[in-house]
Structure formats: structure tokens, C-alpha cells
CSV table of C-alpha atoms in Angstrom, one decimal:
chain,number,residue,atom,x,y,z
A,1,UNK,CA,-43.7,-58.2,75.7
A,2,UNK,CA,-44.6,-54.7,75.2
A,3,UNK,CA,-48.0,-53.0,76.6
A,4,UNK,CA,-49.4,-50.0,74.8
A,5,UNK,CA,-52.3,-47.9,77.4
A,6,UNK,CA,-55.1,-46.5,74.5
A,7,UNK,CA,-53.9,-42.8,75.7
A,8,UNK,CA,-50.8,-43.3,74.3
A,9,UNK,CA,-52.2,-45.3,71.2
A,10,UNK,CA,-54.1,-42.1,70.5
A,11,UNK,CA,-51.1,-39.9,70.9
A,12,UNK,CA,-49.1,-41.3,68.7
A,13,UNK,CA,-51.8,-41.4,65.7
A,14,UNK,CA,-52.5,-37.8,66.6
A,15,UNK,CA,-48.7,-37.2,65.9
A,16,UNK,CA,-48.2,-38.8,63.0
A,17,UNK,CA,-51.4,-37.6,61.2
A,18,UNK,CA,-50.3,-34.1,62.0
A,19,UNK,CA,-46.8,-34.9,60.2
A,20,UNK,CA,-48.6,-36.3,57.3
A,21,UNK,CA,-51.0,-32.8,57.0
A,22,UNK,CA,-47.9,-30.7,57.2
A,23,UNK,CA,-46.1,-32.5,54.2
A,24,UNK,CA,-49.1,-32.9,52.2
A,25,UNK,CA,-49.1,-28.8,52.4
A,26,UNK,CA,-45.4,-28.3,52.0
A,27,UNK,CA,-46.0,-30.8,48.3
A,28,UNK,CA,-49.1,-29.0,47.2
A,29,UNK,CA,-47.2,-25.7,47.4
A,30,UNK,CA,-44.3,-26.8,45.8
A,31,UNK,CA,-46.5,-28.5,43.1
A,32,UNK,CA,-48.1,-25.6,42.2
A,33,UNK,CA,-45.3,-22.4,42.2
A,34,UNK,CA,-42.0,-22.5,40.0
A,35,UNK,CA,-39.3,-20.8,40.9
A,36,UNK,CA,-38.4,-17.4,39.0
A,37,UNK,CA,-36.2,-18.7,36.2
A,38,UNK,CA,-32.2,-16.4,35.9
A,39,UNK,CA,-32.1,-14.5,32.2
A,40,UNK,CA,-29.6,-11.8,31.3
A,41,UNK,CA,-31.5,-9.2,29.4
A,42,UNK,CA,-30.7,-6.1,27.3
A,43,UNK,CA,-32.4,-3.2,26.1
A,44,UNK,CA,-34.0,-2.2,22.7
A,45,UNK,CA,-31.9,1.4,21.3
A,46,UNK,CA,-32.6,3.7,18.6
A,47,UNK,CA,-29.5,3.8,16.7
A,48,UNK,CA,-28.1,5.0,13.2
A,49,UNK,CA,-27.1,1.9,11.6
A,50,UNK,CA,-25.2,1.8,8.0
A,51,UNK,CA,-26.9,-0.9,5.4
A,52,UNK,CA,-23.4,-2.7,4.6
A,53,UNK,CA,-22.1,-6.0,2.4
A,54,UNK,CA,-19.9,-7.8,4.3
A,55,UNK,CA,-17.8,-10.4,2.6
A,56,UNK,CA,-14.5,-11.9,2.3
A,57,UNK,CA,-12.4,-10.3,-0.8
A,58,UNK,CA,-8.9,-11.0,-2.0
A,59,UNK,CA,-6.5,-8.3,-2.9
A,60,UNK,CA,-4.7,-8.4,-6.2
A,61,UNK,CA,-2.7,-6.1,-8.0
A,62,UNK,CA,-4.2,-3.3,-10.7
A,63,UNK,CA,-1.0,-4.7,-12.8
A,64,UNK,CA,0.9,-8.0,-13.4
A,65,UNK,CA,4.4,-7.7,-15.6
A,66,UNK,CA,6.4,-10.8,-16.5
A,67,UNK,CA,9.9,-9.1,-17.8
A,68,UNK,CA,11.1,-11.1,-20.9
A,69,UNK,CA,13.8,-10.4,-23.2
A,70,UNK,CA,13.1,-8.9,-26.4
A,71,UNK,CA,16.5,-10.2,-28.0
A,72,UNK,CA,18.5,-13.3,-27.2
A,73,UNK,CA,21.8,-13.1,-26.0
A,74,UNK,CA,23.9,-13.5,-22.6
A,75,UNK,CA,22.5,-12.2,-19.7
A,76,UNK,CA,25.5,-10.2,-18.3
A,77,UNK,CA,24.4,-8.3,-15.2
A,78,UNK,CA,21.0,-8.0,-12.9
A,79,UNK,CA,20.5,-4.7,-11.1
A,80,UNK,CA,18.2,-5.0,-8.8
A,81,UNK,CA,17.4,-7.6,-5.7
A,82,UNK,CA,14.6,-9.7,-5.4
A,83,UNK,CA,11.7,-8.2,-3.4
A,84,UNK,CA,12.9,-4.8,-4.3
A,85,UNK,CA,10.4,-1.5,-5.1
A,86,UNK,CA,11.3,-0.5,-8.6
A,87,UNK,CA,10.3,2.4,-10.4
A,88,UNK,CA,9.4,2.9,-13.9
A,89,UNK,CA,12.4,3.7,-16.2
A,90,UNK,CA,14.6,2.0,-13.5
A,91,UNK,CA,17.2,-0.5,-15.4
A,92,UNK,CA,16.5,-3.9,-14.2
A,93,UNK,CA,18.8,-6.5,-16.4
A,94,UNK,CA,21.4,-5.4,-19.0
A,95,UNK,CA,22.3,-8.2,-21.9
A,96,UNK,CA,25.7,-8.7,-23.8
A,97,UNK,CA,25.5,-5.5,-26.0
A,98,UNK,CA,28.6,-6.0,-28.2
A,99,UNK,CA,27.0,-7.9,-30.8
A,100,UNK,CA,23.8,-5.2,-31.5
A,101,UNK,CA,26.3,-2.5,-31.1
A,102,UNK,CA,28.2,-4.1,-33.9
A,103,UNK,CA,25.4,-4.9,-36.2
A,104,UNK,CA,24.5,-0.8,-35.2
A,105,UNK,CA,28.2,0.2,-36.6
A,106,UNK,CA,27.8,-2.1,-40.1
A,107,UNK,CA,24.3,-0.4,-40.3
A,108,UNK,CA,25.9,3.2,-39.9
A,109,UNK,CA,28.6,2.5,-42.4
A,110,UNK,CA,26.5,0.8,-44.6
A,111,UNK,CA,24.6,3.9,-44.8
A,112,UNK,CA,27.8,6.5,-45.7
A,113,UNK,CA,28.5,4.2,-48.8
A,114,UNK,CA,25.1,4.3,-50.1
A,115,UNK,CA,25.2,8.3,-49.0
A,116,UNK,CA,28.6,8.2,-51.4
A,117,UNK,CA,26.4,6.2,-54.1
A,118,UNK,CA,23.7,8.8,-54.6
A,119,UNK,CA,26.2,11.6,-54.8
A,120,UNK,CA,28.0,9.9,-57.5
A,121,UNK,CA,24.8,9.0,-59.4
A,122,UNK,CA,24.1,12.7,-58.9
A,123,UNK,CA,27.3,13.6,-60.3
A,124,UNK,CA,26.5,10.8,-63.5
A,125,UNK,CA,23.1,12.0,-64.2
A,126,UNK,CA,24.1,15.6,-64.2
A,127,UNK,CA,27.1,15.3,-66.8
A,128,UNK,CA,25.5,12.9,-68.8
A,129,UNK,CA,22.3,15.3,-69.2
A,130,UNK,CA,24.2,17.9,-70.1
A,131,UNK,CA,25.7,15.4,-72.9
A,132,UNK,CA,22.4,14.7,-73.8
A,133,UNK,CA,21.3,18.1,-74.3
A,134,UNK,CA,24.4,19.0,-76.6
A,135,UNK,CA,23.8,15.8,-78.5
A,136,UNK,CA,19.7,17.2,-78.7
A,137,UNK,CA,20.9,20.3,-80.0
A,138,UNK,CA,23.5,19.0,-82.3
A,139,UNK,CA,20.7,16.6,-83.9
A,140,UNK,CA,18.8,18.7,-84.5
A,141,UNK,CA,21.0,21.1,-86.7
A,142,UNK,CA,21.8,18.2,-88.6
A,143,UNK,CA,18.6,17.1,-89.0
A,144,UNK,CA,18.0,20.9,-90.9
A,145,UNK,CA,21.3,20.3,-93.2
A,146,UNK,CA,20.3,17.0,-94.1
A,147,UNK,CA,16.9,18.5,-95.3
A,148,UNK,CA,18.9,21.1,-97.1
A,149,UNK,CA,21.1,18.5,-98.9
A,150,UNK,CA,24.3,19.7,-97.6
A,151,UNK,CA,25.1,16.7,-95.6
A,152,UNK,CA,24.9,13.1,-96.4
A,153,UNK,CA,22.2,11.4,-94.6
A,154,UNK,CA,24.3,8.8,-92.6
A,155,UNK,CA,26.0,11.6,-91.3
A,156,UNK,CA,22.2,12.7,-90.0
A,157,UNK,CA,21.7,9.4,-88.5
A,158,UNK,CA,25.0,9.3,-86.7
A,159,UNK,CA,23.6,12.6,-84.5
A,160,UNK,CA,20.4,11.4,-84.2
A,161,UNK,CA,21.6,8.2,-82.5
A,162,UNK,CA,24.6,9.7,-81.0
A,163,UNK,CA,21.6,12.0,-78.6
A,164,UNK,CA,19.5,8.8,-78.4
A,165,UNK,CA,22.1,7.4,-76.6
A,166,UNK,CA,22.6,10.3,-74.7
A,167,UNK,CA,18.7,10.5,-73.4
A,168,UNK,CA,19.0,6.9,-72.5
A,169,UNK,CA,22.1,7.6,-70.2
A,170,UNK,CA,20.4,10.3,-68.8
A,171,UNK,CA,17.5,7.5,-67.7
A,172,UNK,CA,19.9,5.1,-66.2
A,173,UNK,CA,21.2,7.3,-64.0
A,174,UNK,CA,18.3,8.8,-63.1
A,175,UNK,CA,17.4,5.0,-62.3
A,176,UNK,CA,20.7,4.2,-60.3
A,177,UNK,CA,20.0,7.4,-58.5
A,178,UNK,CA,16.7,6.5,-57.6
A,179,UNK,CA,18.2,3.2,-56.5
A,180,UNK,CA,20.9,4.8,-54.8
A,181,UNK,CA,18.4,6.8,-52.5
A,182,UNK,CA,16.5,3.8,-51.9
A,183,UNK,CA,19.4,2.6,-49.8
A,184,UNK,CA,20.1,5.4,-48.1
A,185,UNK,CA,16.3,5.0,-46.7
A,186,UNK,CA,16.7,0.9,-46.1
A,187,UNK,CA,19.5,1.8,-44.2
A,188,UNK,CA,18.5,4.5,-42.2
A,189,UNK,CA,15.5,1.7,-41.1
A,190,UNK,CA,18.2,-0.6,-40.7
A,191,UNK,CA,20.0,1.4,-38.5
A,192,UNK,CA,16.9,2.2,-36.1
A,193,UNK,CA,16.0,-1.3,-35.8
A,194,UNK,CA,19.8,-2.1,-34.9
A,195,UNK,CA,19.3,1.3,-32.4
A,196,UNK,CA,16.2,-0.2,-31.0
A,197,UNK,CA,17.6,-3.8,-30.4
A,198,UNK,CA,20.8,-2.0,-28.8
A,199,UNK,CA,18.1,-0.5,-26.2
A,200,UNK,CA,16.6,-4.0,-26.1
A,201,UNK,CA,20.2,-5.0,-24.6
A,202,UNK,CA,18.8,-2.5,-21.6
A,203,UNK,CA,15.3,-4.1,-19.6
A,204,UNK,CA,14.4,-1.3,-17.3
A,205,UNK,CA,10.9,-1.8,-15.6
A,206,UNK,CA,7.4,-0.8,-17.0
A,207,UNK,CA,5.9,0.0,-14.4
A,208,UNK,CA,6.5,1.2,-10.4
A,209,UNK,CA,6.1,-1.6,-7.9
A,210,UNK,CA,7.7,-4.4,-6.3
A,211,UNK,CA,10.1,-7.4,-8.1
A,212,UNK,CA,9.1,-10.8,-7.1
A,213,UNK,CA,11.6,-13.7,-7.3
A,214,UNK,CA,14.8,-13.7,-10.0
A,215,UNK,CA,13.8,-16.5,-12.6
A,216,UNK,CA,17.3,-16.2,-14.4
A,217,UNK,CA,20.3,-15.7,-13.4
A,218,UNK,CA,23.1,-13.6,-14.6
A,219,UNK,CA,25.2,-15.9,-17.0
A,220,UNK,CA,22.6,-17.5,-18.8
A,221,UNK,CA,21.7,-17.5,-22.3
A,222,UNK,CA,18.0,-16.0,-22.8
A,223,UNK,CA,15.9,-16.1,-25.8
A,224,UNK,CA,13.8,-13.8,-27.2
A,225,UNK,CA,10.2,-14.1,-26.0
A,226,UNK,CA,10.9,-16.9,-23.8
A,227,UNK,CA,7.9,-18.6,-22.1
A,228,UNK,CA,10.5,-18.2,-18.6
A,229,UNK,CA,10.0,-14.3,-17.9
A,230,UNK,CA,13.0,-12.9,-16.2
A,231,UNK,CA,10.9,-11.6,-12.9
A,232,UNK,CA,6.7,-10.9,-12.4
A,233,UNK,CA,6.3,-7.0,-11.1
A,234,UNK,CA,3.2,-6.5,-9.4
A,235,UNK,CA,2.1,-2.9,-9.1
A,236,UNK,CA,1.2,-2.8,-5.4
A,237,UNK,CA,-0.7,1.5,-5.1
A,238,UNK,CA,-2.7,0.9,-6.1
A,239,UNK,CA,-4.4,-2.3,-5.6
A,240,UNK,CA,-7.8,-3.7,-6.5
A,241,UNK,CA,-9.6,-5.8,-3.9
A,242,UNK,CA,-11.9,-8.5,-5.8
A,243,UNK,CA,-15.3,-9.4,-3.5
A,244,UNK,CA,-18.9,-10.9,-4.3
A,245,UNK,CA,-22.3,-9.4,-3.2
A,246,UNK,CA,-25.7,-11.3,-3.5
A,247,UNK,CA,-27.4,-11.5,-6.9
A,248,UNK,CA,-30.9,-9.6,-4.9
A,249,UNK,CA,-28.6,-6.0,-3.5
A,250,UNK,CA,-27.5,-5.2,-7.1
A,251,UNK,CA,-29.9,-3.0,-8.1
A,252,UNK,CA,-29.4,-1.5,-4.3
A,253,UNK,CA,-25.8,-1.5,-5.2
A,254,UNK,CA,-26.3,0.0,-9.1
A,255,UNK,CA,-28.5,2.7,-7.8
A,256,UNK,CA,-26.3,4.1,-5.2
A,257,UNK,CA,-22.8,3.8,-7.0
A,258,UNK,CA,-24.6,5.9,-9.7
A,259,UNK,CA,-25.2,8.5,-7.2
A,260,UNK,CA,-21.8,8.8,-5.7
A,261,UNK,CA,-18.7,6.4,-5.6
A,262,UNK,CA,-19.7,4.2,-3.1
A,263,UNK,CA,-17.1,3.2,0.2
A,264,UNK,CA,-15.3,-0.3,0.8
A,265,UNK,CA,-13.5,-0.4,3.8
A,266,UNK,CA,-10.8,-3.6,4.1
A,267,UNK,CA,-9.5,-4.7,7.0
A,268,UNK,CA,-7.2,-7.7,7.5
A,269,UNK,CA,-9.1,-10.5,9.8
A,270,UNK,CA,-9.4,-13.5,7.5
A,271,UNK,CA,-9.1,-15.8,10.6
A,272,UNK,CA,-10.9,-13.3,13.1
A,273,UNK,CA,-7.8,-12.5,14.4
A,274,UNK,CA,-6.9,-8.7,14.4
A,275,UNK,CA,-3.6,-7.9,12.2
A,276,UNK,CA,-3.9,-4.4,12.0
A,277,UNK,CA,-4.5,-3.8,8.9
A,278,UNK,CA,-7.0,-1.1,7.6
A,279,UNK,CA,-7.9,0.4,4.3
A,280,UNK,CA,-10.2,2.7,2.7
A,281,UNK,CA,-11.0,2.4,-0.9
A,282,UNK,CA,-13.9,3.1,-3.5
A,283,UNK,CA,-16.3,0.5,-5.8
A,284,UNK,CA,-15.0,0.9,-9.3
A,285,UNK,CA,-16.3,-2.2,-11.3
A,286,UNK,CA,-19.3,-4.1,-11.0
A,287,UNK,CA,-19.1,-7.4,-13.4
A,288,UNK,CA,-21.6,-7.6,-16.4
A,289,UNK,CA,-22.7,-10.4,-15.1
A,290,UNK,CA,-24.4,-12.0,-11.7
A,291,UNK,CA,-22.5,-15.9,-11.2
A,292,UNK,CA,-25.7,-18.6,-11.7
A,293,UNK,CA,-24.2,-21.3,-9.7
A,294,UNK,CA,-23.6,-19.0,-6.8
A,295,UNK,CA,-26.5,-16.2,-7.4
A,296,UNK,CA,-23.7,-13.4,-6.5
A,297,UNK,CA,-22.6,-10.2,-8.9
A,298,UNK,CA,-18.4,-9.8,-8.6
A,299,UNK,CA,-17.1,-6.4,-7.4
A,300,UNK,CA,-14.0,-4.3,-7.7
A,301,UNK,CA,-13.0,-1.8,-5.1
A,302,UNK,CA,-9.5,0.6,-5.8
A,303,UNK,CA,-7.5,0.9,-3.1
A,304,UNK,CA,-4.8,3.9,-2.8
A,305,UNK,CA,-2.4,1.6,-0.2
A,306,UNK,CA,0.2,4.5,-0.2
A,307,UNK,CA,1.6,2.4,2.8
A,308,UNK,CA,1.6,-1.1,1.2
A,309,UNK,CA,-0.3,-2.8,3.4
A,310,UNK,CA,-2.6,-4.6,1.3
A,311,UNK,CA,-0.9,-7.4,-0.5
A,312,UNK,CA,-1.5,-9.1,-3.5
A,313,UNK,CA,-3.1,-12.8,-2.6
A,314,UNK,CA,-4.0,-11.5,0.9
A,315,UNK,CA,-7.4,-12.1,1.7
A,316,UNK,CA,-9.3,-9.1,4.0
A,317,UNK,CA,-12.9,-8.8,5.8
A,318,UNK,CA,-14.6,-6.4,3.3
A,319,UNK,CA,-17.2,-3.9,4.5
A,320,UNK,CA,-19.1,-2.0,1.6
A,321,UNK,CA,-21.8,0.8,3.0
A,322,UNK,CA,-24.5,1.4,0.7
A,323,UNK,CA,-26.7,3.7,3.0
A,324,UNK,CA,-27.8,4.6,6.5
A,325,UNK,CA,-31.1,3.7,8.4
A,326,UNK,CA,-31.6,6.2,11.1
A,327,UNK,CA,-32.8,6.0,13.9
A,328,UNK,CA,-33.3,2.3,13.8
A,329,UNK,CA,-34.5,-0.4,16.4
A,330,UNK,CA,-31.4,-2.3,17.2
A,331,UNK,CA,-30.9,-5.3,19.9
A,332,UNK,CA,-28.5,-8.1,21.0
A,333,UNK,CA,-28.4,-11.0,18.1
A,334,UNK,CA,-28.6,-13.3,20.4
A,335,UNK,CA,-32.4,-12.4,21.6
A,336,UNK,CA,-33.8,-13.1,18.8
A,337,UNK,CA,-34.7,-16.9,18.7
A,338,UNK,CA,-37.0,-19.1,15.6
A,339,UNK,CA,-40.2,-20.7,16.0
A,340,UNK,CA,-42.5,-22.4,13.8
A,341,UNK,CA,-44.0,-19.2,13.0
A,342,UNK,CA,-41.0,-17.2,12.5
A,343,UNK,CA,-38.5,-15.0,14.5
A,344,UNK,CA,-39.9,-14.0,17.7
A,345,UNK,CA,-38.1,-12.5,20.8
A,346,UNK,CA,-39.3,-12.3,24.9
A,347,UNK,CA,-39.7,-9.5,26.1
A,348,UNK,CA,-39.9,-8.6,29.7
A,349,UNK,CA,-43.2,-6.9,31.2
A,350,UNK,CA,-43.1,-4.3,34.5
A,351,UNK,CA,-44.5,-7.4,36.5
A,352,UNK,CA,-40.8,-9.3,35.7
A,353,UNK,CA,-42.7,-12.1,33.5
A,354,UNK,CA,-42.2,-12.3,29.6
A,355,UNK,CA,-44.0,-12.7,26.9
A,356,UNK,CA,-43.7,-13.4,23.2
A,357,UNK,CA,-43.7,-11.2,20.4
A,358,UNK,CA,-43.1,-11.9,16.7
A,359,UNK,CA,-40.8,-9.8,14.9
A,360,UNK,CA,-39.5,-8.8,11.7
A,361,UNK,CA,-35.4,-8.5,11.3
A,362,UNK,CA,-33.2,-7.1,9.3
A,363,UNK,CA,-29.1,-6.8,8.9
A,364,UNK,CA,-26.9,-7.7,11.5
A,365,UNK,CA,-24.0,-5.2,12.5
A,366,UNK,CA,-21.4,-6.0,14.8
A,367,UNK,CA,-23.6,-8.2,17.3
A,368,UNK,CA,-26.7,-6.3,16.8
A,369,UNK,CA,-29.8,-7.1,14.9
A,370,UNK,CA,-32.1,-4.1,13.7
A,371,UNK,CA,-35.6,-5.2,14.2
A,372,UNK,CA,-37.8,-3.7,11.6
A,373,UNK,CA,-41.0,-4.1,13.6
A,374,UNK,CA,-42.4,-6.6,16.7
A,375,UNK,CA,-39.6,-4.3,19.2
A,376,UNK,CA,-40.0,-0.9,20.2
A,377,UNK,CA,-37.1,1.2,21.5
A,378,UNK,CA,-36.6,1.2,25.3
A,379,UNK,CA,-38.5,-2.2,25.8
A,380,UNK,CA,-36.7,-5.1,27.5
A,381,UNK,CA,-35.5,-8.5,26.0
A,382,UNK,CA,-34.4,-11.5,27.4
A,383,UNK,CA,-30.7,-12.5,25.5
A,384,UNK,CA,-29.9,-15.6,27.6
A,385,UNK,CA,-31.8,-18.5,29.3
A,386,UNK,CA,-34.9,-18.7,26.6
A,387,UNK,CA,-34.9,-22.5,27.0
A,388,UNK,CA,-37.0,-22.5,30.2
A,389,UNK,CA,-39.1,-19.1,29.2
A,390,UNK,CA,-42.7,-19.3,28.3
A,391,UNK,CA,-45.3,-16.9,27.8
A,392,UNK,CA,-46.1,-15.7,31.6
A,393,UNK,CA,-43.0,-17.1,33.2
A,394,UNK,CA,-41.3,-15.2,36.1
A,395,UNK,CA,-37.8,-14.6,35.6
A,396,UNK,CA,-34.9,-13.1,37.8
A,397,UNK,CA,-32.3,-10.9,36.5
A,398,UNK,CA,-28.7,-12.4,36.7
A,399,UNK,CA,-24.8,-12.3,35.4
A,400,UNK,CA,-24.4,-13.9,32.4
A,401,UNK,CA,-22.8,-16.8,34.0
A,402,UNK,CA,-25.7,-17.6,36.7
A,403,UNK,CA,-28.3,-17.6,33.3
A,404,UNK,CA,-26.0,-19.8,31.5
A,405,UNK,CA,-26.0,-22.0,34.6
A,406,UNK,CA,-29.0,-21.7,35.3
A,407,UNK,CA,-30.6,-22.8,31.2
């Protein structure tokens, strides 16, 4: 059995009451201070910052050539290889030439015999008009005698229709003349067409740029016009690349291409990966008209690509400058955060507490944001750990990591 004295009952109360006051202070403390909350923060510059369309645009050649055949015949040798740069003029395929150069030779001697032809009817129609003039003249005197009595007048008739027949010879080979020339001049056409399908036999390139894939080998039979083209050339310098803007920067876009040709710069990151291609080109079409179901205009930009490194099909990050806003208020993306009455941002006071402040954006370049108005340059923003901010909270600057963490 245990025996407590009332001196030390009254010690022990006094202890544990004096243990209870202590904690109920330690709580009330804690209860009423929060700790300073971690934020990485940035500051608000003044910066020059180009008003650009960025979009994804495709590359495609200014020209597309299928090769065909303009004759038929055997397709006897190919003188390039696939993937090859070809220039224009440069022979490309030759076919069988033996039967054009054939119908080329017929043509030719065709046109010697006709040649012969119009001498000879030459030849007619000048003795047989100087028959007819004798037989005129002879008429004639007749035609006086018989007047006079002195000849009978059968013998006048005789003369008469002796030069008739003579003037009639005259006009049929005047005729067979004409005729003769006639062939001369078919001929000569028949001989340039046989020229022109002998060149036909001879497919050299239209244009300078790069063969694609052989269609047809060398062996085959081809047919004029076939709907199989013998190899596609795409002209590769210079290139368009094809891109979209929204419907609402057109007249932005109008009014400054009308001043001067505006820039596109291409570079190859479809993927965001960097391939290392770059290229600098200018806006040469705008389309005639804006694309309802997506509310964008198409654009057209020329490219030079002297070095071939835009390809046709390849599809490029395209950055268009229409203009630059100087000395601009620029910060972080990431500090700028929505609320139910708009964009708003925290920014940090000289007592290390934030407050709110609504503000009005505008284009976003390369991970900054310029902020039209709300922002002014040289003031501080928070651009990590908003979550546990509120007007009046203290914060504490930290790493990146620790805010992360910390949110």
C-alpha cells in the first residue's frame, strides 16, 4: 500500500500544471505563425521582342516533273541513276531511234521527188505557154484572112481551136505545178514532224533538280503519254515551304508584306529535337482565301536552299517576324498563372511577402511572356511554388528543386 504526505501531493500538481502551461504556449504559437513558404522567382526585363507566327510548315518543291515519253517505242538506255542532281538539257533516257530515223529518211526523199515534180511542171508550163502564144498569134492571122475571104472558114476554126487547146494546156500545168509545190511544202512539214519525233527518241530533263526513283526500266516497251511516267524530278533551290497563320493576324500580315517582303526563318525540329537545319527565306503568297473550318489564311515562303537542306515532304518549325515591340515587359511563362478573373501573377514586395496583381499578356517567345500591363520592369515574380501563395504570404527564396519540393 502506497502513502502519499500532502507536500508531495502538492508537488506533483504544481509540476504537471506547469507542463501543461508550457505546451498550451508552444500550440498557440504554432497555431497562429506559418512558416515562410520556398518559391524560385525571376525578374521582370525590358527587352526588344519580335511579334512572330510560329507554326509547323511542310516543305515542297517550286516544281514537280513526271518524265513520260512522247513517242512509243523500246526503251534502249537510261543515263542517269536514281537520286541523282540533273540539270536542264541533261539527256536522261534515249528510245530505239531507228524507226523515226527511217520515217525521217522516206520524209527527205519523199521531198527530192516532189522537188523533181515542180521542176518538170515548170519545164511543161513554160513550153506549153509558149505553144499557146504561137497558136494565139497564128489564130488570130487567120481569123483576118478568113474575114478577107482568102481562106476557107474550117481552116479558121482549125487555129482557133488548135490555141484553145493550147491556153488549156497552159492551165493544167499551171495546176500540176501548183500541186507539185504543194508537196514540196507537206513534205517539208512531214519531214520536221519526223525531225521532231527523232528528238523525242532523246528525253533530256526540263528542269534542274534531283531524279527520284526509276519507274521503267531499260528494255521495256513505253507508250506515248503513258499514265506510268518514267521518273518524278522535283526542283529542290528553290523550295517553297507551305504554313498556316490565324484568320485574326492577316491584315497584320497584308499590311506589313506590302511594306517590305516579310522574313520566315525554317528550322528543322518537328519532334523538338534539334537536326541542324536552318533556313532563311521570304513570304511570297498569301492564299485568296482564310480556311472556315480551321479559321487560318495558308502561306507561302521561297526558300533559296543553295545547300539542299530543306527537303521536299519534310516538315520544319516555321518562324515568320512581322515587327518588333521595343522595349517590352517580358517575364518567365511559367509566372503567369489564371484565376476566375483572369491572368494574374505574384509578385514579391521588399518585406519578402507577395501579392496579386492582374495582368494583361501578350506573345510568348522562347519561354518568355511579354506582359502588356499589371508588371513593371525590375519588379519581382514568383515562377514556382504558387500553390501555397496567397496575398500576404511570406515566402523564402530557394533552388528550383527545394520550391518544387516544397509546393
Amino acid at each position: 500500500m502506497l502513502f502519499f504526505t500532502r507536500a508531495g501531493i502538492a508537488s506533483a500538481l504544481i509540476v504537471c500544471l506547469l507542463g501543461c502551461t508550457k505546451q498550451d504556449d508552444k500550440t498557440n504559437k504554432t497555431k497562429g505563425v506559418l512558416p515562410p513558404t520556398p518559391v524560385t522567382i525571376a525578374m521582370a526585363e525590358a527587352r526588344d521582342i519580335p511579334i512572330q507566327v510560329r507554326q509547323i510548315g511542310s516543305v515542297e518543291p517550286v516544281a514537280t516533273i513526271a518524265v513520260k515519253a512522247q513517242i512509243s517505242g523500246e526503251l534502249k538506255q537510261v543515263f542517269f541513276k536514281e537520286g541523282q542532281d540533273v540539270k536542264k538539257g541533261e539527256e536522261l533516257f534515249e528510245i530505239d531511234p531507228r524507226p523515226y530515223q527511217q520515217a525521217l529518211e522516206q520524209a527527205q526523199a519523199a521531198l527530192q521527188k516532189d522537188i523533181a515534180l515542180v521542176r518538170q511542171a515548170e519545164a511543161n508550163l513554160a513550153r506549153d505557154g509558149a505553144q499557146a502564144a504561137n497558136a494565139k498569134q497564128q489564130a488570130q492571122r487567120y481569123a483576118g484572112l478568113a474575114a478577107e475571104g482568102v481562106i476557107s472558114k474550117d481552116q479558121n476554126e482549125s487555129y482557133q481551136t488548135a490555141s484553145q487547146v493550147q491556153i488549156e494546156s497552159v492551165r493544167a500545168d499551171e495546176a500540176a505545178l501548183a500541186s507539185a509545190k504543194a508537196s514540196v511544202v507537206s513534205d517539208n512539214s512531214a519531214i520536221e514532224t519526223a525531225k521532231l519525233n527523232l528528238s523525242y527518241c532523246y528525253i533530256r530533263s526540263p528542269i534542274d533538280g534531283r531524279a527520284g526513283s526509276l519507274l521503267i526500266q531499260a528494255g521495256n516497251l513505253i507508250k506515248a503519254n503513258d499514265t506510268t511516267a518514267l521518273v518524278n524530278i522535283n526542283q529542290l533551290q528553290p523550295v517553297y515551304v507551305t504554313f498556316s497563320a490565324p484568320e485574326q493576324l492577316l491584315p497584320e500580315i497584308r499590311r506589313y508584306n506590302a511594306a517590305h517582303a516579310l522574313s520566315v526563318t525554317g528550322t528543322g525540329v518537328a519532334d523538338g529535337a534539334k537536326r541542324g537545319v536552318s533556313a532563311t527565306g521570304q513570304l511570297t503568297f498569301i492564299d485568296n482565301g482564310v480556311d472556315s473550318t480551321t479559321g487560318t489564311i495558308k502561306l507561302k515562303a521561297t526558300f533559296p536552299n543553295n545547300d539542299h537542306a530543306l527537303w521536299p515532304g519534310q516538315f520544319i518549325n516555321v518562324v515568320m517576324t512581322l515587327r518588333t515591340l521595343n522595349h517590352a515587359t517580358v517575364v518567365p511563362s511559367e509566372a503567369i498563372q489564371s484565376g476566375q478573373k483572369g491572368q494574374f501573377a505574384f509578385v514579391v514586395k521588399p518585406d519578402q511577402t507577395v501579392e496579386t496583381r492582374q495582368v494583361t499578356v501578350g506573345q510568348t517567345i522562347d519561354n518568355q511572356i511579354v506582359v502588356e500591363s499589371g508588371i513593371s520592369p525590375g519588379e519581382t515574380v514568383v515562377t514556382d511554388g504558387q500553390l501555397r501563395l496567397f496575398p500576404g504570404a511570406h515566402i523564402r527564396i530557394a533552388p528550383a528543386a527545394k520550391a518544387d519540393a516544397g509546393a
